[in-house]
Amino acid sequence: MLPWMFVLVGCWESEQREEQRAERVVVRMGDHAEESGRIREALIQGDLARAKKLATKIADRPPVEGFPAEMIARDAVMRGGASGLAEAGDLTTAASAFGVMSGQCASCHLELMVNPQRATPPEPPEAAPGDVKAEMQRHAWAAEALWTAWVMRDDLLGARALHVLGEAADDRPADAPQAARELDAAAHALAKAFPTAQWEERGQLYGQMIVVCATCHLISEQAP
């Protein structure tokens, strides 16, 4: 084989390896997104056991072979958060660990200047005064949309989600439990703090928001 042919073959093999590595990274990131979404849903529903089981899958999974150096450290911290969630003894600790996980995903996307895409369900219609069920549907949408926007770097979606979460809850029924009113106020305060928080602090705020949602579902015995 002529020398220039060795060069061409070597270049082709290198390109093939790079394409395969890129495909593995894309598949892994898709897995992370789907599994993290399921963990978020389980935590919001107050299902700690399911969230821990899902987190174990992420924690035990080794990094993709050939990860870029800048992704290895982020991936290690993210899997460390998953490990902490898997070992959490209560919802607050688990939600905090989930905030760490999500924060690493968001920071990695920010550093690498990538904008992954993830479909978000349509925003529910405005809730009529006193329609708590419709209001909770909007809150559920906003919680998902905010997580997606933060992790996937979608500022417009994030702004809309925060607007929905920050809507006043003055239309709560007069007989609504005081605890529910306090949780409403807490959710709105966290939504207000989110836009101006440092990037690393947003994980803590989102974890606290999950606890508020889950606590409200548990005291009302109505999880989405």
Coordinates of C-alpha atoms in Angstrom, one line a residue:
M1 CA 0.0 0.0 0.0
L2 CA 1.4 3.4 -1.0
P3 CA 2.2 5.8 1.9
W4 CA -0.5 8.3 0.9
M5 CA -3.0 5.4 1.1
F6 CA -2.0 4.7 4.7
V7 CA -2.7 8.4 5.5
L8 CA -6.1 8.2 3.8
V9 CA -7.1 5.0 5.6
G10 CA -5.8 6.5 8.9
C11 CA -7.8 9.6 8.5
W12 CA -11.0 7.6 7.6
E13 CA -10.6 5.4 10.7
S14 CA -10.1 8.5 12.8
E15 CA -13.2 10.1 11.5
Q16 CA -15.2 6.9 12.0
R17 CA -14.0 6.7 15.6
E18 CA -14.9 10.4 16.2
E19 CA -18.4 9.8 14.7
Q20 CA -19.0 6.8 16.9
R21 CA -17.8 8.7 20.0
A22 CA -20.1 11.5 19.1
E23 CA -23.0 9.1 18.7
R24 CA -22.3 7.5 22.1
V25 CA -22.3 10.9 23.7
V26 CA -25.6 11.9 22.1
V27 CA -27.2 8.6 23.2
R28 CA -25.9 9.0 26.8
M29 CA -27.2 12.6 27.0
G30 CA -30.6 11.5 25.8
D31 CA -30.6 8.8 28.5
H32 CA -29.6 11.3 31.1
A33 CA -32.4 13.7 30.1
E34 CA -35.1 11.0 30.1
E35 CA -34.0 9.5 33.4
S36 CA -33.6 12.8 35.1
G37 CA -37.1 13.8 34.0
R38 CA -38.5 10.7 35.5
I39 CA -36.6 11.3 38.7
R40 CA -38.0 14.9 38.8
E41 CA -41.6 13.6 38.3
A42 CA -41.1 11.0 41.1
L43 CA -39.8 13.5 43.5
I44 CA -42.6 16.0 42.8
Q45 CA -45.1 13.2 43.4
G46 CA -43.4 12.4 46.7
D47 CA -42.3 9.0 45.5
L48 CA -38.9 8.8 47.1
A49 CA -38.4 5.1 46.6
R50 CA -38.9 5.4 42.8
A51 CA -36.6 8.4 42.6
K52 CA -33.9 6.6 44.4
K53 CA -34.2 3.5 42.2
L54 CA -33.9 5.7 39.0
A55 CA -31.0 7.6 40.5
T56 CA -29.1 4.4 41.1
K57 CA -29.1 3.6 37.4
I58 CA -27.3 6.9 36.7
A59 CA -24.9 6.7 39.6
D60 CA -23.8 3.2 38.6
R61 CA -23.3 3.9 34.9
P62 CA -19.7 4.5 33.9
P63 CA -18.7 7.5 31.7
V64 CA -18.9 7.2 28.0
E65 CA -15.6 6.0 26.6
G66 CA -13.9 9.0 24.9
F67 CA -15.8 11.7 26.8
P68 CA -14.1 15.1 26.2
A69 CA -12.0 16.1 29.2
E70 CA -14.3 19.0 30.0
M71 CA -17.2 16.6 30.3
I72 CA -15.6 14.0 32.5
A73 CA -15.5 16.3 35.6
R74 CA -19.1 17.4 35.1
D75 CA -20.2 13.9 34.6
A76 CA -18.5 12.7 37.8
V77 CA -20.2 15.4 39.9
M78 CA -23.5 14.7 38.2
R79 CA -23.2 11.0 39.0
G80 CA -22.1 11.9 42.5
G81 CA -25.4 13.8 42.9
A82 CA -27.2 10.8 41.6
S83 CA -25.4 8.6 44.2
G84 CA -26.4 11.1 46.9
L85 CA -30.0 10.9 45.8
A86 CA -29.9 7.1 45.7
E87 CA -28.8 7.1 49.4
A88 CA -31.0 10.0 50.6
G89 CA -33.1 9.3 53.6
D90 CA -35.7 12.0 53.0
L91 CA -37.3 14.0 50.3
T92 CA -35.4 17.2 51.1
T93 CA -32.0 15.6 50.8
A94 CA -33.1 13.8 47.6
A95 CA -34.3 17.0 46.0
S96 CA -31.1 18.8 46.9
A97 CA -29.1 16.1 45.3
F98 CA -31.3 16.3 42.2
G99 CA -30.5 20.0 42.1
V100 CA -26.8 19.2 42.0
M101 CA -27.4 16.7 39.2
S102 CA -29.4 19.1 37.1
G103 CA -27.0 22.0 37.8
Q104 CA -24.1 20.0 36.4
C105 CA -26.1 19.2 33.2
A106 CA -27.0 22.8 32.8
S107 CA -23.4 24.0 33.4
C108 CA -21.9 21.5 31.0
H109 CA -24.3 22.7 28.2
L110 CA -23.4 26.3 29.1
E111 CA -19.6 25.6 29.0
L112 CA -19.8 23.6 25.7
M113 CA -22.2 26.1 24.2
V114 CA -24.7 23.4 23.2
N115 CA -28.4 23.8 23.1
P116 CA -30.0 20.3 23.3
Q117 CA -33.7 20.1 22.3
R118 CA -36.4 18.6 24.5
A119 CA -40.1 18.8 23.7
T120 CA -42.3 20.5 26.3
P121 CA -46.1 19.9 26.5
P122 CA -48.3 22.9 25.5
E123 CA -49.0 25.3 28.3
P124 CA -52.4 24.6 30.0
P125 CA -55.1 27.4 29.7
E126 CA -55.5 30.0 32.4
A127 CA -57.1 28.8 35.6
A128 CA -60.5 30.2 36.5
P129 CA -60.7 31.8 40.0
G130 CA -61.1 29.1 42.6
D131 CA -60.2 26.3 40.2
V132 CA -57.4 24.7 42.2
K133 CA -57.1 21.7 40.0
A134 CA -56.5 23.8 36.9
E135 CA -54.0 26.0 38.8
M136 CA -52.1 22.8 39.9
Q137 CA -52.0 21.7 36.3
R138 CA -50.3 25.0 35.4
H139 CA -47.9 24.6 38.2
A140 CA -47.0 21.1 37.1
W141 CA -46.4 22.4 33.6
A142 CA -44.3 25.2 34.8
A143 CA -42.2 23.0 37.0
E144 CA -41.4 20.8 34.1
A145 CA -40.9 23.7 31.7
L146 CA -38.5 25.5 34.1
W147 CA -36.4 22.4 34.5
T148 CA -36.3 21.9 30.8
A149 CA -35.5 25.5 30.1
W150 CA -32.7 25.6 32.7
V151 CA -31.0 22.4 31.7
M152 CA -31.5 22.9 28.0
R153 CA -30.7 26.7 28.0
D154 CA -34.0 27.9 26.7
D155 CA -34.4 31.4 28.1
L156 CA -37.8 32.1 26.6
L157 CA -39.4 29.0 28.0
G158 CA -37.8 29.7 31.3
A159 CA -39.3 33.2 31.5
R160 CA -42.7 31.8 30.7
A161 CA -42.4 29.1 33.3
L162 CA -41.3 31.5 36.0
H163 CA -44.2 33.8 35.1
V164 CA -46.7 30.9 35.6
L165 CA -45.0 29.9 38.9
G166 CA -45.0 33.5 40.1
E167 CA -48.7 34.1 39.5
A168 CA -50.6 35.1 42.6
A169 CA -52.7 32.5 44.3
D170 CA -55.2 34.9 45.8
D171 CA -58.0 32.8 44.3
R172 CA -57.4 30.0 46.7
P173 CA -60.8 28.9 48.3
A174 CA -61.5 30.6 51.6
D175 CA -61.4 27.2 53.3
A176 CA -58.0 26.2 51.8
P177 CA -55.6 25.0 54.5
Q178 CA -53.2 27.6 55.8
A179 CA -50.3 25.2 55.0
A180 CA -51.4 25.2 51.4
R181 CA -51.4 29.0 51.3
E182 CA -47.9 29.0 52.9
L183 CA -46.6 26.5 50.3
D184 CA -48.0 28.7 47.5
A185 CA -46.2 31.7 48.9
A186 CA -43.0 29.6 49.2
A187 CA -43.3 28.5 45.5
H188 CA -43.8 32.0 44.3
A189 CA -40.9 33.3 46.3
L190 CA -38.6 30.6 44.9
A191 CA -39.7 31.5 41.4
K192 CA -39.0 35.1 42.0
A193 CA -35.5 34.4 43.3
F194 CA -34.6 32.0 40.4
P195 CA -33.8 34.5 37.6
T196 CA -31.3 36.5 39.6
A197 CA -29.6 33.6 41.3
Q198 CA -26.1 32.5 40.4
W199 CA -26.0 29.5 38.1
E200 CA -24.8 27.2 40.8
E201 CA -27.5 28.4 43.2
R202 CA -30.3 27.5 40.8
G203 CA -29.9 23.9 41.6
Q204 CA -30.6 24.6 45.3
L205 CA -33.6 26.7 44.5
Y206 CA -35.1 24.1 42.1
G207 CA -34.5 21.4 44.8
Q208 CA -36.4 23.5 47.3
M209 CA -39.2 24.0 44.7
I210 CA -39.6 20.3 44.3
V211 CA -39.9 19.9 48.1
V212 CA -42.7 22.5 48.1
C213 CA -44.6 20.8 45.3
A214 CA -44.2 17.4 46.9
T215 CA -45.2 18.6 50.3
C216 CA -48.3 20.2 48.9
H217 CA -49.3 17.0 47.1
L218 CA -48.7 14.9 50.3
I219 CA -50.8 17.1 52.6
S220 CA -53.6 17.4 50.0
E221 CA -53.2 13.7 49.0
Q222 CA -53.4 14.8 45.4
A223 CA -50.3 14.1 43.3
P224 CA -50.4 14.8 39.6

